[in-house]
Short mmCIF file of C-alpha atoms in Angstrom, two decimals:
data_model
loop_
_atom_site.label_atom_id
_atom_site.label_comp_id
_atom_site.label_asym_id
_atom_site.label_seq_id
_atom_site.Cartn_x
_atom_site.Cartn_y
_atom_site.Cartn_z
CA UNK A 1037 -9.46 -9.60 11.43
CA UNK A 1038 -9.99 -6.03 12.46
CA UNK A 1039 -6.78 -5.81 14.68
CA UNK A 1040 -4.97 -7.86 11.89
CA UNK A 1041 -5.69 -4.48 9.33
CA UNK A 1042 -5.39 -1.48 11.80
CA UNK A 1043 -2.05 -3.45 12.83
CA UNK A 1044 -1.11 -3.69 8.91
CA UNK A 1045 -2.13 0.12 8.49
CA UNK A 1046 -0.24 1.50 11.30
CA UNK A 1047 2.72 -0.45 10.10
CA UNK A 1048 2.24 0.40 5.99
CA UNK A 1049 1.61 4.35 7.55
CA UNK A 1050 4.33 4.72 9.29
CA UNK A 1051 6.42 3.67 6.28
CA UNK A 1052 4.96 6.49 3.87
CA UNK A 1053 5.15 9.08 6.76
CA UNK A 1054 9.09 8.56 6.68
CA UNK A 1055 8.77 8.65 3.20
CA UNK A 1056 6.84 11.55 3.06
CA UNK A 1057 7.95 13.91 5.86
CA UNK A 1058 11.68 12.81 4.86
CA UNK A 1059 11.50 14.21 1.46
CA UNK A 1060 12.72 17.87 0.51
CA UNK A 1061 10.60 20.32 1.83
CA UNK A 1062 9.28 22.25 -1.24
CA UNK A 1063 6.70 25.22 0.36
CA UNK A 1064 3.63 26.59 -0.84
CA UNK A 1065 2.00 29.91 -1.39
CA UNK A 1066 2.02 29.76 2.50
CA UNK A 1067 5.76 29.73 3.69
CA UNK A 1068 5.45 27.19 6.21
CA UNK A 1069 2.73 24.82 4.65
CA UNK A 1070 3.62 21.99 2.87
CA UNK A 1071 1.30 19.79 0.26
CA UNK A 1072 2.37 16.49 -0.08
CA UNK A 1073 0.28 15.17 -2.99
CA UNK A 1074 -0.15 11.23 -2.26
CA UNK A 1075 -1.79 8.57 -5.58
CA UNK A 1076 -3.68 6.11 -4.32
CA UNK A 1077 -3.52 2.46 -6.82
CA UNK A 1078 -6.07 -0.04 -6.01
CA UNK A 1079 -8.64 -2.35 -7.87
CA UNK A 1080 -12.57 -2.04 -7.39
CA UNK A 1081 -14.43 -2.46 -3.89
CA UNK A 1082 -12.46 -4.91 -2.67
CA UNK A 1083 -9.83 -3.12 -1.45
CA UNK A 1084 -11.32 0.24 -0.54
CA UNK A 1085 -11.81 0.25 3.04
CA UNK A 1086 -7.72 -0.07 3.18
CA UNK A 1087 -7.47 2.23 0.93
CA UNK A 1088 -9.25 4.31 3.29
CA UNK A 1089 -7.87 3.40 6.61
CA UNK A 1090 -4.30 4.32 5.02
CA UNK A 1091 -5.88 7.73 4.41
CA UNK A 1092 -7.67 7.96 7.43
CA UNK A 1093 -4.59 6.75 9.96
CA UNK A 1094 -2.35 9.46 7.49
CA UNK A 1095 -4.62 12.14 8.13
CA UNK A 1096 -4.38 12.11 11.50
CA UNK A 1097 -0.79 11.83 11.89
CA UNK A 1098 -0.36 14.70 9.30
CA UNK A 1099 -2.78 16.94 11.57
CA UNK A 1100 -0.38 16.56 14.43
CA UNK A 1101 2.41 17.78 12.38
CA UNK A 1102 2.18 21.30 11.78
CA UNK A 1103 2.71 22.70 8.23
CA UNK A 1104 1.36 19.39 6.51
CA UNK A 1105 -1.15 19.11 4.21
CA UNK A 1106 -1.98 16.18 2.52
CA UNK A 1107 -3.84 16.01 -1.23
CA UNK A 1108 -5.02 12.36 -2.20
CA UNK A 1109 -5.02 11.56 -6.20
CA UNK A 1110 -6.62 8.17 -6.04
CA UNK A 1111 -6.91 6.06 -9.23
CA UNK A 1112 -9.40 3.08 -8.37
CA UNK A 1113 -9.21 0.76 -11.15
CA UNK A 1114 -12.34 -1.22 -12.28
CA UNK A 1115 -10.57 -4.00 -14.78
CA UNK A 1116 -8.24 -6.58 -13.98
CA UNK A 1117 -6.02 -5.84 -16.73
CA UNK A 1118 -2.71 -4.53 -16.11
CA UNK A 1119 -2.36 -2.30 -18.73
CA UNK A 1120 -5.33 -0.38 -17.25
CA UNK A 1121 -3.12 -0.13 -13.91
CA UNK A 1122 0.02 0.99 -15.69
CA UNK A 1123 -1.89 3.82 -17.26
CA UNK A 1124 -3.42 4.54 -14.20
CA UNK A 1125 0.28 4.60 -12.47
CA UNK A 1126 1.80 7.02 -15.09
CA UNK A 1127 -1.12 9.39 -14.45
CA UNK A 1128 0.16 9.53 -10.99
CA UNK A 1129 3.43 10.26 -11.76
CA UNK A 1130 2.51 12.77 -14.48
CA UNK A 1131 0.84 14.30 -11.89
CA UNK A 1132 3.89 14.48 -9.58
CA UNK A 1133 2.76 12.91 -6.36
CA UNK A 1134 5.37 12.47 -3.41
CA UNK A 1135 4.28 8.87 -2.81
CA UNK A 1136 2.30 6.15 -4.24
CA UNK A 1137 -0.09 3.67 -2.00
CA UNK A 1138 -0.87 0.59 -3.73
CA UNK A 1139 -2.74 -2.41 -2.95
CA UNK A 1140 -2.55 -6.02 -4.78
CA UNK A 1141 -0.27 -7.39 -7.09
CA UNK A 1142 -1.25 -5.41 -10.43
CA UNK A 1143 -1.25 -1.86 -8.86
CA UNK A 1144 2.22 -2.69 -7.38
CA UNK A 1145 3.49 -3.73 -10.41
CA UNK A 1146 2.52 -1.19 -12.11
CA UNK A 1147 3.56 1.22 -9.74
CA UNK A 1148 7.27 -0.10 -9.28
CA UNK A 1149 7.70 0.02 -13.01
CA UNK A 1150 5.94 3.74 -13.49
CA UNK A 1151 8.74 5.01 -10.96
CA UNK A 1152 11.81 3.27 -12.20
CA UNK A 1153 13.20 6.29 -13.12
CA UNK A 1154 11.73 9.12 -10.71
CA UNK A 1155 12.29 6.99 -7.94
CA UNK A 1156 8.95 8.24 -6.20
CA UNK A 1157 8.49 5.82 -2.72
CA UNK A 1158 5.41 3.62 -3.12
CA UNK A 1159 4.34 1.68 -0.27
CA UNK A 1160 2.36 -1.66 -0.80
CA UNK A 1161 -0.13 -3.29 0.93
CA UNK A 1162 0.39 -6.97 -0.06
CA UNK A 1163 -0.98 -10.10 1.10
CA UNK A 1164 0.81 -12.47 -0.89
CA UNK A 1165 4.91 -12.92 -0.76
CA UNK A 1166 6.74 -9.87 -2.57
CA UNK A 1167 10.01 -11.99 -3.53
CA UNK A 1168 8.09 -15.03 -4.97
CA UNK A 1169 6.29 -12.15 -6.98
CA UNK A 1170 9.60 -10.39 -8.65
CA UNK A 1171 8.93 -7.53 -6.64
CA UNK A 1172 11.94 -7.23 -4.06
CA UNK A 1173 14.92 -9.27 -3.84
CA UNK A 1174 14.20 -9.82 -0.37
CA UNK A 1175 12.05 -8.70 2.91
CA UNK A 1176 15.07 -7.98 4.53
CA UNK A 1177 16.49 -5.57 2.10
CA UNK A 1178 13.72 -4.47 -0.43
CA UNK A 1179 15.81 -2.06 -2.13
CA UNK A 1180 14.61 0.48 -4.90
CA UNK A 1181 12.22 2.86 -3.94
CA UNK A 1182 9.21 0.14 -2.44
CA UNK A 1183 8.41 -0.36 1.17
CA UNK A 1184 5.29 -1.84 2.81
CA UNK A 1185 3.56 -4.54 4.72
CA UNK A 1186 2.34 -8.13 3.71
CA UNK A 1187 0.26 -10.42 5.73
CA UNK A 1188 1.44 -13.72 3.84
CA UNK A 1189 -2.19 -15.17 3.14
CA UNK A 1190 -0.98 -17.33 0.93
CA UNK A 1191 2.03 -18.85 2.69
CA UNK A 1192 0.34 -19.30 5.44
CA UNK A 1193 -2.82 -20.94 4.56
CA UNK A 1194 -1.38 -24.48 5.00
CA UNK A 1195 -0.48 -23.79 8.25
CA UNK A 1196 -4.10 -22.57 9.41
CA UNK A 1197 -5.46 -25.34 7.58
CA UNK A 1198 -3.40 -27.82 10.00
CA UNK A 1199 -4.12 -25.60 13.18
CA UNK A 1200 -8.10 -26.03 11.94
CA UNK A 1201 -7.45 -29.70 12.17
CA UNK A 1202 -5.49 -29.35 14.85
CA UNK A 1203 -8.38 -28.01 16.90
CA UNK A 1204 -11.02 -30.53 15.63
CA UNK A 1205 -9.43 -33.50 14.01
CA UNK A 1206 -12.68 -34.76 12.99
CA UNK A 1207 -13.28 -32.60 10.39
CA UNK A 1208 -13.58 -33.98 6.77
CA UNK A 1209 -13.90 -31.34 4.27
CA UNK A 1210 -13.64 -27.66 4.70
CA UNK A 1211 -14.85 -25.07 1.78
CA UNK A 1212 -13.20 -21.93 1.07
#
C-alpha cells in the first residue's frame, strides 16, 4: 500500500511541478528567488499523510531547483459539507496561490469551480473515476486547468474481489 502512494505522489508531483515551474516567473524582493504560494484542499485526518507526502516529495524537488521557494496555504476542512469546501477554495484563490492540491471528491469540486475563471492548475488526488464524477471529459484529455492521479478504488474493487476468490475459492463471506 506504501509503494501504491509514494508511486501516486511522485506521479500527482510531478504534475504540479510542471505546473508550477512552467508558470511566469514573477520575482521577489530577491531578484532571483521565486515564491510559489501552493493551497492545500483536503477533509479531516483521513487524508493528511498525502497531503503531506505531496508536500514533502515537492519540497525536495523545489530544493534542487535553485531560486524556488515554496509557501503552503493549506485549508483542512473538518465538515463534509461542500459549501464549507467551496469557501475554503475561494480563500485560496483570494489569496492568489499558483496551484491548488486537492484530495477527494468535495475539495476537487470545489476547487475546479473556484478557478473557472482564473484558471489556477489544481492537481487531484482521486481514488474514485474523475469522468463518472463530472469532473473531466476524459483521462485522456482532461482539459481545463485539472491534472492529477487516481487509483480507481472503486472500479476496481470487483476485480480484487474475484482475484480474492480466485486465490481461495472456499471463501464464503468477506467483510469490508
Amino acid at each position: 500500500m506504501k509503494k501504491i502512494i509514494f508511486v501516486i505522489l511522485v506521479v500527482v508531483v510531478g504534475g504540479a511541478i510542471f505546473f508550477i515551474f512552467n508558470q511566469n516567473q514573477k520575482n521577489t524582493k530577491q531578484e532571483n528567488i521565486r515564491t510559489y504560494k501552493i493551497g492545500l484542499i483536503y477533509q479531516g485526518d483521513s487524508f493528511e499523510s498525502v497531503v503531506n507526502g505531496f508536500k514533502e516529495e515537492l519540497d525536495l524537488i523545489a530544493k534542487s531547483v535553485s531560486g524556488r521557494v515554496i509557501e503552503y496555504v493549506a485549508k483542512r476542512v473538518e465538515s463534509s459539507n461542500q459549501v464549507d469546501f467551496d469557501i475554503a477554495a475561494k480563500d485560496l484563490v483570494d489569496q492568489k496561490v499558483d496551484l491548488i492540491f486537492a484530495t477527494s471528491v468535495e475539495p476537487i469540486v470545489a476547487a475546479k469551480k473556484a478557478t473557472e475563471v482564473n484558471k489556477i492548475p489544481v492537481v487531484l488526488a482521486l481514488g474514485g473515476n474523475p469522468v463518472s464524477i463530472g469532473l473531466v471529459e476524459s483521462t485522456q484529455k482532461p482539459g481545463n486547468n485539472l491534472t492529477g492521479m487516481t487509483w480507481l478504488a472503486w472500479e476496481l474493487s470487483g476485480k480484487r474481489l474475484e482475484l480474492l476468490l480466485k486465490i481461495d475459492p472456499r471463501i464464503k463471506r468477506i467483510i469490508v
